[in-house]
PDB file of C-alpha atoms in Angstrom:
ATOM      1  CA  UNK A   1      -9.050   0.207   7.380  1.00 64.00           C
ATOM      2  CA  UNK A   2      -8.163   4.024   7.159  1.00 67.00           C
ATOM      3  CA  UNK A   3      -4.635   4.446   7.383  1.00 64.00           C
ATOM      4  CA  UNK A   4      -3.695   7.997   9.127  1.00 57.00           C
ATOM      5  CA  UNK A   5      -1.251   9.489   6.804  1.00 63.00           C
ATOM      6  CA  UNK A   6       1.518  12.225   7.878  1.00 69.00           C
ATOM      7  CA  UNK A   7       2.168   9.542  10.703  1.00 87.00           C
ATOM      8  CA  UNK A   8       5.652   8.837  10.909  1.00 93.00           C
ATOM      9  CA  UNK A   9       6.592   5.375  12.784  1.00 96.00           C
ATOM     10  CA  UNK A  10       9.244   3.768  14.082  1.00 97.00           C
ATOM     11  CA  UNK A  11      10.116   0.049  13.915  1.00 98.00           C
ATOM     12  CA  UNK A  12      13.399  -1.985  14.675  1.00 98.00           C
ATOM     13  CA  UNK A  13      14.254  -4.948  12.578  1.00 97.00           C
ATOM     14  CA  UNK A  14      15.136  -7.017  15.669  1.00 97.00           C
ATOM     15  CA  UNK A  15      11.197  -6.972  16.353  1.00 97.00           C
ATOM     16  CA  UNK A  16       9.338  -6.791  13.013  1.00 98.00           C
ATOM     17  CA  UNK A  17       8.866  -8.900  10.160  1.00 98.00           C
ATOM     18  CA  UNK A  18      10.843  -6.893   7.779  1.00 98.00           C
ATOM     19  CA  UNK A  19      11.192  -7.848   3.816  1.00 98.00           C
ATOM     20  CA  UNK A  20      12.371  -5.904   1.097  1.00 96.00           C
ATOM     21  CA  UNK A  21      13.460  -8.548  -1.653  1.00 95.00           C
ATOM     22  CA  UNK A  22      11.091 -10.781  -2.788  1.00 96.00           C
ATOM     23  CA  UNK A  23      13.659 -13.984  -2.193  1.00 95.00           C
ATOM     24  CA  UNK A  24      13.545 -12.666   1.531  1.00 95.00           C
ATOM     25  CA  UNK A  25      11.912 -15.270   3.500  1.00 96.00           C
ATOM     26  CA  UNK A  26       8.876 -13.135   3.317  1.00 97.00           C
ATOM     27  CA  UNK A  27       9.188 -11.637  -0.019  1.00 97.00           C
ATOM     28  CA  UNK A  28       5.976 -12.685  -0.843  1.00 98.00           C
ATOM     29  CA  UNK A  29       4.115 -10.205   1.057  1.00 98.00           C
ATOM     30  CA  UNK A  30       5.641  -7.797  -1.374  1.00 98.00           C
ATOM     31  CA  UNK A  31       3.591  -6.989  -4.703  1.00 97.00           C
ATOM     32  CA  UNK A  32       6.161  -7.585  -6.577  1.00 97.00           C
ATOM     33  CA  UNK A  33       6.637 -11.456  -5.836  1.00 97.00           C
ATOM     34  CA  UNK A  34       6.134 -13.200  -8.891  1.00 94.00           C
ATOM     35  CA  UNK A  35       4.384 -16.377  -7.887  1.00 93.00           C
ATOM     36  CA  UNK A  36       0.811 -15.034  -7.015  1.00 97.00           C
ATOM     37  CA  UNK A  37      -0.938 -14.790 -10.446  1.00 97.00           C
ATOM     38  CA  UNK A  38      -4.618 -13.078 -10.226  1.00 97.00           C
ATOM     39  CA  UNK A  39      -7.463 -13.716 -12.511  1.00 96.00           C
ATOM     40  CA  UNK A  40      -9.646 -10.502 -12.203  1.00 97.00           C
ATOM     41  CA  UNK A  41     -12.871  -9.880 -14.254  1.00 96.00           C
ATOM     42  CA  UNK A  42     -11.535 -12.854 -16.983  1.00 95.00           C
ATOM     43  CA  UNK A  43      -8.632 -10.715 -17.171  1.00 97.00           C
ATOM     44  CA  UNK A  44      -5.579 -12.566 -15.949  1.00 97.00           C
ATOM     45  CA  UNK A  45      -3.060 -10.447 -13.585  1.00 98.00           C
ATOM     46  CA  UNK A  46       0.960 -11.898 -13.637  1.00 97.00           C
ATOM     47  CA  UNK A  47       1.146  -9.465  -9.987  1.00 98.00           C
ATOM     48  CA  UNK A  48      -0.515  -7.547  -7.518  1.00 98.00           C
ATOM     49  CA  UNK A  49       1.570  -4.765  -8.504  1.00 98.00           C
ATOM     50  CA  UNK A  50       0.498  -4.981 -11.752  1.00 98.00           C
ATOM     51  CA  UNK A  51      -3.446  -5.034 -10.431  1.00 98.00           C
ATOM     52  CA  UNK A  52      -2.713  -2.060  -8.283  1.00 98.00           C
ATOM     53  CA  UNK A  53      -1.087   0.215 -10.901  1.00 98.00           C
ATOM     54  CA  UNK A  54      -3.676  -0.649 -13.568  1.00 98.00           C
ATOM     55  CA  UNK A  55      -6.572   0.228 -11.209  1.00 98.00           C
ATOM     56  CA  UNK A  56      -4.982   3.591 -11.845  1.00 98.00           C
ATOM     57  CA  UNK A  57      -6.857   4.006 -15.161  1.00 98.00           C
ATOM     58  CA  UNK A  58     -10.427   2.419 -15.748  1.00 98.00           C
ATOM     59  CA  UNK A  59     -10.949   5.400 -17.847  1.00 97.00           C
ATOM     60  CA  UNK A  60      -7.837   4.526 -19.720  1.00 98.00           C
ATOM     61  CA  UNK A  61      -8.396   0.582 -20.958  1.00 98.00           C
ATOM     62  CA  UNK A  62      -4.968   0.786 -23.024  1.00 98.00           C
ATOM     63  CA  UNK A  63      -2.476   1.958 -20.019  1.00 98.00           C
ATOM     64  CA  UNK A  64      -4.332  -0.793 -18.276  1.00 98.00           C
ATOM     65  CA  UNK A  65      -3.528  -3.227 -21.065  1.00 98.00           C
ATOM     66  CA  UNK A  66       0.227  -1.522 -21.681  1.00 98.00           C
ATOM     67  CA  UNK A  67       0.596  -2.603 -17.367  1.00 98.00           C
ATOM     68  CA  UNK A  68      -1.225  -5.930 -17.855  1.00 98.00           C
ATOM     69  CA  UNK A  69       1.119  -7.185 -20.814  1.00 98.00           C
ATOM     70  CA  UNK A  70       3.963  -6.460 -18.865  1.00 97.00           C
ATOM     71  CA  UNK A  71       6.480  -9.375 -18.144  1.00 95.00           C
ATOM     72  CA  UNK A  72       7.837  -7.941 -14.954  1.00 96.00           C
ATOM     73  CA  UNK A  73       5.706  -5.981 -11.939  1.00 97.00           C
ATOM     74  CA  UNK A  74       8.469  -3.360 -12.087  1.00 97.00           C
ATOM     75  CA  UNK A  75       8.185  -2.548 -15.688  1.00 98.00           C
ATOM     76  CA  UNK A  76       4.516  -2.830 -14.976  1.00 98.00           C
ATOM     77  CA  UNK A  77       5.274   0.143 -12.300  1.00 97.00           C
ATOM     78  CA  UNK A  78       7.328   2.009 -14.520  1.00 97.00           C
ATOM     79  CA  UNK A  79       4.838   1.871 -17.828  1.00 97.00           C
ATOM     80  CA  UNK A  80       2.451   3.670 -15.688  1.00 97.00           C
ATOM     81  CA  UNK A  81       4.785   6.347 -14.204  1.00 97.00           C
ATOM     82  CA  UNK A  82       4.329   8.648 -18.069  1.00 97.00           C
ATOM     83  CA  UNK A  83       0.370   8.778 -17.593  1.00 98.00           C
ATOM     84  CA  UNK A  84       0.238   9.045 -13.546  1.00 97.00           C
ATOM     85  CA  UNK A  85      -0.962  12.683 -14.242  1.00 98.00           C
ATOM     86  CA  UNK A  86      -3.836  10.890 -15.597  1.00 98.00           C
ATOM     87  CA  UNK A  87      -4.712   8.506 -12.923  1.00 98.00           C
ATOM     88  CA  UNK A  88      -8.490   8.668 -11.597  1.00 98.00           C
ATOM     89  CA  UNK A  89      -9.393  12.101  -9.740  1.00 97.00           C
ATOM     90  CA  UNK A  90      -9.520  10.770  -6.830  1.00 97.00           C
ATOM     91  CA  UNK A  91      -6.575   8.645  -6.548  1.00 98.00           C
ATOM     92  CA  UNK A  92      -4.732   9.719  -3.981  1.00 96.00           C
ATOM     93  CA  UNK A  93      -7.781   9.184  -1.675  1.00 96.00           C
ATOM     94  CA  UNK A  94      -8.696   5.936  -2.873  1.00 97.00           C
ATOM     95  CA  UNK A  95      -5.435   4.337  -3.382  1.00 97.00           C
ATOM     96  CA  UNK A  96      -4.786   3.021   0.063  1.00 97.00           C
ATOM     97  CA  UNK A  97      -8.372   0.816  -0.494  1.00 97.00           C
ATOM     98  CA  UNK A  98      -7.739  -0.080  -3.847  1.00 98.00           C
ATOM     99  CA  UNK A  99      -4.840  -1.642  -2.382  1.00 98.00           C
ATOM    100  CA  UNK A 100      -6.283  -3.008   0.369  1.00 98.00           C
ATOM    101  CA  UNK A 101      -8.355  -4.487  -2.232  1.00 98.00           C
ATOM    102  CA  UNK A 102      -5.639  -5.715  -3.743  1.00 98.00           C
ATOM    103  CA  UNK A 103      -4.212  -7.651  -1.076  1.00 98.00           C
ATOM    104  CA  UNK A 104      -7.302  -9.262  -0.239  1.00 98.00           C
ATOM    105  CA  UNK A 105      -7.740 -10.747  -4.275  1.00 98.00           C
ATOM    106  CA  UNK A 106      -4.195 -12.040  -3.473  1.00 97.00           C
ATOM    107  CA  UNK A 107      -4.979 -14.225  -0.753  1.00 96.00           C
ATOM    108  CA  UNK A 108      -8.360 -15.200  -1.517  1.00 95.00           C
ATOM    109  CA  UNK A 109      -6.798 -16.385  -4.863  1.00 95.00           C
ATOM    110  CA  UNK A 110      -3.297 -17.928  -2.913  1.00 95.00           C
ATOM    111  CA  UNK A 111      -5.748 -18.405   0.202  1.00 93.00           C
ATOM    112  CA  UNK A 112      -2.652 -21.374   1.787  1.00 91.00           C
ATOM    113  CA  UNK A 113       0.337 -19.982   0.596  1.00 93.00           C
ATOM    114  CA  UNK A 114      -0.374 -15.875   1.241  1.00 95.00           C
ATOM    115  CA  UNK A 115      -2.287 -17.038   4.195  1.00 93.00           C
ATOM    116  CA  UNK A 116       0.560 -19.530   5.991  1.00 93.00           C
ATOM    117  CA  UNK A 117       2.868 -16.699   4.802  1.00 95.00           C
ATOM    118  CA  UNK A 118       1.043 -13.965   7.081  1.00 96.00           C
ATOM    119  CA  UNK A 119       0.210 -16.346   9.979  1.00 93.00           C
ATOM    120  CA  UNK A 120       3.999 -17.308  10.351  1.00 94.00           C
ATOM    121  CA  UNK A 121       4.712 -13.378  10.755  1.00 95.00           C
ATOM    122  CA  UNK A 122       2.796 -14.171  14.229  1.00 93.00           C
ATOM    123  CA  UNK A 123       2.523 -10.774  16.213  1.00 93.00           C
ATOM    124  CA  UNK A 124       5.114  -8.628  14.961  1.00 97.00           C
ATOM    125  CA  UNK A 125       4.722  -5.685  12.880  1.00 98.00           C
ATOM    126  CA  UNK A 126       4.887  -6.152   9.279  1.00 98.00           C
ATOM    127  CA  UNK A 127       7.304  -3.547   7.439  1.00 98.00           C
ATOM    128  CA  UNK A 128       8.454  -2.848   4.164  1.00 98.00           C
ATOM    129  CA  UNK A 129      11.907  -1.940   3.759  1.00 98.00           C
ATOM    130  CA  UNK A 130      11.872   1.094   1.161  1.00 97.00           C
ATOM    131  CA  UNK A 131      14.917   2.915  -0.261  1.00 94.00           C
ATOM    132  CA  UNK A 132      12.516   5.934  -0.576  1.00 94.00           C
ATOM    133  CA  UNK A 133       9.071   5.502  -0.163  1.00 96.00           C
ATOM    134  CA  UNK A 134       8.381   6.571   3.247  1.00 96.00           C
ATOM    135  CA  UNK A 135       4.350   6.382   2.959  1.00 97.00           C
ATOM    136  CA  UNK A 136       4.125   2.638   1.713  1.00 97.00           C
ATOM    137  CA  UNK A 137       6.795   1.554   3.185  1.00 98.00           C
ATOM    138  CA  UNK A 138       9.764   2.422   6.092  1.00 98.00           C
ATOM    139  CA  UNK A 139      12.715   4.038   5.641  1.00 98.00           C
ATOM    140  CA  UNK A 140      16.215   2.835   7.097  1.00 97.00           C
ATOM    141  CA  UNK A 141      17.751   5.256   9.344  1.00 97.00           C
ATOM    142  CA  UNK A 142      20.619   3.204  10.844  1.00 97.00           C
ATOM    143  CA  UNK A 143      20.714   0.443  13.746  1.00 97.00           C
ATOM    144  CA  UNK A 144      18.121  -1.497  12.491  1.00 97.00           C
ATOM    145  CA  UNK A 145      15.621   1.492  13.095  1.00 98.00           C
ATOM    146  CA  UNK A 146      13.471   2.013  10.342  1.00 98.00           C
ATOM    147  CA  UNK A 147      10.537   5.336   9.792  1.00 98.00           C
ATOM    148  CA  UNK A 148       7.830   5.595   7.518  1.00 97.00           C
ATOM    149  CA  UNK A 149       4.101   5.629   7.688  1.00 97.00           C
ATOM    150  CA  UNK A 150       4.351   1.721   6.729  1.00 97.00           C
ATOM    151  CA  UNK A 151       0.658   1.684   5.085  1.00 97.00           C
ATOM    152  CA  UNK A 152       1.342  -1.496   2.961  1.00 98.00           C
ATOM    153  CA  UNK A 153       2.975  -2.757   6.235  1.00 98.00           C
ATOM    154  CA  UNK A 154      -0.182  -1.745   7.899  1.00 97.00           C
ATOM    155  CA  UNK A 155      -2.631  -2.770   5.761  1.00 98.00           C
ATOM    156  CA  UNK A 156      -1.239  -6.439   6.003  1.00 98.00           C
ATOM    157  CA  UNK A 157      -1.101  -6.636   9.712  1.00 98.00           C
ATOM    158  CA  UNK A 158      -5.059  -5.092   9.216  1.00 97.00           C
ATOM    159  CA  UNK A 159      -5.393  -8.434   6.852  1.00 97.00           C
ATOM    160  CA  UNK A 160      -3.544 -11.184   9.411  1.00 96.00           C
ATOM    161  CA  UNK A 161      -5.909  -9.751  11.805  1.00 95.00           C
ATOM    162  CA  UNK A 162      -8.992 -11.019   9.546  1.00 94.00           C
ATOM    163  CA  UNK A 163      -7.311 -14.282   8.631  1.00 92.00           C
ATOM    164  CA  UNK A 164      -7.202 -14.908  12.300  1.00 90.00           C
ATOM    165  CA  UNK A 165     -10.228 -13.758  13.942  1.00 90.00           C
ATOM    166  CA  UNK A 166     -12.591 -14.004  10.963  1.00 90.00           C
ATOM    167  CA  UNK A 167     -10.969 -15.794   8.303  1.00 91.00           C
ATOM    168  CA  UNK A 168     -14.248 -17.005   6.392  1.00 89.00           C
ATOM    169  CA  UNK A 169     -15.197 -13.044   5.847  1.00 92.00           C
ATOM    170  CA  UNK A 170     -12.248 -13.068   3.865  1.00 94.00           C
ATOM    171  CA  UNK A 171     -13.127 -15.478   1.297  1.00 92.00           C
ATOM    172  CA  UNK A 172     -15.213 -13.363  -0.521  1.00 95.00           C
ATOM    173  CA  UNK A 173     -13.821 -10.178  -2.008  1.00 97.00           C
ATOM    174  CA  UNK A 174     -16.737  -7.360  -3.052  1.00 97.00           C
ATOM    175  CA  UNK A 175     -15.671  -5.024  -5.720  1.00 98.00           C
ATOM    176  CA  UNK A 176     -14.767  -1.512  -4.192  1.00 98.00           C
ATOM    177  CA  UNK A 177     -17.702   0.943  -4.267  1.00 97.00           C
ATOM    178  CA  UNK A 178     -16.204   3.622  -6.827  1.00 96.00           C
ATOM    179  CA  UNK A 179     -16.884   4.616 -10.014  1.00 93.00           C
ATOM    180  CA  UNK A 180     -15.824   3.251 -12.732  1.00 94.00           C
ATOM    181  CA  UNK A 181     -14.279   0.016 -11.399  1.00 98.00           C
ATOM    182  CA  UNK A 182     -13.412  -1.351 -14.128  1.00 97.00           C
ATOM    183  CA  UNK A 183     -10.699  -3.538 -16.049  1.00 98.00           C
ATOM    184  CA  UNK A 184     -10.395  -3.583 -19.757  1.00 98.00           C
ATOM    185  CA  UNK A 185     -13.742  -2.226 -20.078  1.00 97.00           C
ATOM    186  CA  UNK A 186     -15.121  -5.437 -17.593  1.00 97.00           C
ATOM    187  CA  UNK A 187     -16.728  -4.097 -14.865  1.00 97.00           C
ATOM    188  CA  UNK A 188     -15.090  -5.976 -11.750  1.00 98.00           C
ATOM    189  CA  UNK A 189     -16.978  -8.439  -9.723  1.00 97.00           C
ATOM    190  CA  UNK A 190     -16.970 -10.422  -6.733  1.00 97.00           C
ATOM    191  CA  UNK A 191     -13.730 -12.858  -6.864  1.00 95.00           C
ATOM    192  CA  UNK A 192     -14.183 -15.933  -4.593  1.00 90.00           C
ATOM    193  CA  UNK A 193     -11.368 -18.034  -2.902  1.00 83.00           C
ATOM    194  CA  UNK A 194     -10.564 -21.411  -4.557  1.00 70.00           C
ATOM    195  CA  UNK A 195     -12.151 -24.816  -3.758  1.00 57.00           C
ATOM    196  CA  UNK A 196     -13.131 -23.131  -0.564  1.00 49.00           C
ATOM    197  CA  UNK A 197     -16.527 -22.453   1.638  1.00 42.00           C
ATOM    198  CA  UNK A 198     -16.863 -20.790   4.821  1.00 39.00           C
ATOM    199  CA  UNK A 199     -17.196 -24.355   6.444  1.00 38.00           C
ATOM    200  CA  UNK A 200     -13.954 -25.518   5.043  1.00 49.00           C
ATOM    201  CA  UNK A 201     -11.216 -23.656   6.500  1.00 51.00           C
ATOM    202  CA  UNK A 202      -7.532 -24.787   6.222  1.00 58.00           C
ATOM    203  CA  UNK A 203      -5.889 -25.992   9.130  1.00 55.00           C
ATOM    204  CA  UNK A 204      -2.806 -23.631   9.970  1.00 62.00           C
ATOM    205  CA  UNK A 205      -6.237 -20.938   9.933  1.00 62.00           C
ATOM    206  CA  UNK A 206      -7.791 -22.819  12.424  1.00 57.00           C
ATOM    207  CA  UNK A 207      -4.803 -23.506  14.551  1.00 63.00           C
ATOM    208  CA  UNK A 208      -3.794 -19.393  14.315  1.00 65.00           C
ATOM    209  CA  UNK A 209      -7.620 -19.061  15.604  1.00 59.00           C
ATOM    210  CA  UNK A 210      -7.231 -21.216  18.262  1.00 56.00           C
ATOM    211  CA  UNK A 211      -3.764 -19.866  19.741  1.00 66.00           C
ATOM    212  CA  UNK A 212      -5.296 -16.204  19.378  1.00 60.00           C
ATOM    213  CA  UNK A 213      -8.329 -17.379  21.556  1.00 52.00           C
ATOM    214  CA  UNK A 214      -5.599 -18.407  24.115  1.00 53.00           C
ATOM    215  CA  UNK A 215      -3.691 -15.371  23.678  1.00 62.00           C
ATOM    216  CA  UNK A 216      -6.620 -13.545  24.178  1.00 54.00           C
ATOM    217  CA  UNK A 217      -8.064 -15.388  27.501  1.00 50.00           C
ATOM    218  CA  UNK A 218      -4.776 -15.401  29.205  1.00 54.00           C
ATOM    219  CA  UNK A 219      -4.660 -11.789  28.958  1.00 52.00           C
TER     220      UNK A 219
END
């Protein structure tokens, strides 16, 4: 997915899925929800927050370990914030796939929970509510109206659309084609979904496959 940036949108709360908190009822779509744990290259990952900052810096193994030892994704956020001058040269056109990326380690590693999370969000748009961040997220305006380019919003909706139409694709998460992809010196591999094979897809995937079919052939 390539996100269009400078795209302003506009979404009302009374017809999206929106979350802000992580004890919102879908709070764990945020990267800062504390129950997804990721083991990346041997290296285990408390949040996806924490994965996405520290992808920052492969060049610079000890931020990534400084973000990694962190107890909280938001202190994980704000130990990077002193070296962001130093994040990868290309950064700001990469960042939107590396969290993509991101994303998809998340629910290939929390394939039922993540998954039944995203499926239960059925058709609606998917939007972060964001004090500030206008780009990742949306921003309040008033009346339940809410602006922003939504990209993390976006980029979820991209990955229900997977889990429904093609949910065995996502199973298997490649490493991202860029240089130095790397985490504490590891180079990053292919991460696999647990106790799971393309033949063996949960149920509430199945059933979400099914009902899109029908959407799909009645319309």
């Amino acid at each position: 997915m390539n996100p269009v940036t400078g795209n302003l949108r506009t979404y009302t709360r009374e017809e999206s899925v929106v979350f802000r908190k992580t004890t919102d009822e879908f709070g764990g779509l945020s990267n800062m929800a504390p129950n997804f744990p990721l083991s990346v290259a041997g290296v285990s990952v408390r949040t996806s927050e924490a994965l996405y900052q520290a992808c920052r810096f492969p060049h610079l193994p000890d931020v990534q370990q400084l973000i990694l030892e962190q107890s909280s994704p938001m202190t994980a956020k704000m130990r990077s914030k002193p070296y962001r001058s130093q994040s990868r040269s290309d950064w700001e056109l990469v960042r939107y796939k590396v969290m993509y990326w991101c994303l998809r380690v998340k629910l290939a590693e929390h394939w039922d929970q993540l998954g039944d999370l995203l499926l239960a969000t059925g058709d609606r748009p998917i939007v972060e509510d964001s004090s500030k961040d206008a780009y990742w997220g949306a921003i309040h305006v008033g009346n339940g109206v809410y602006r922003g380019e939504n990209v993390l919003g976006r980029l979820l909706m991209h990955l229900r659309d997977g889990l429904v139409q093609a949910p065995d694709i996502l199973q298997t998460v490649q490493p991202l084609k860029l240089a130095e992809f790397q985490l504490l010196r590891k180079q990053i591999g292919v991460v696999t979904a647990d106790n799971l094979s393309s033949l063996h897809i949960s149920t509430s995937v199945r059933t979400a496959k099914l009902a899109y079919m029908r959407s799909k052939a009645g319309s």
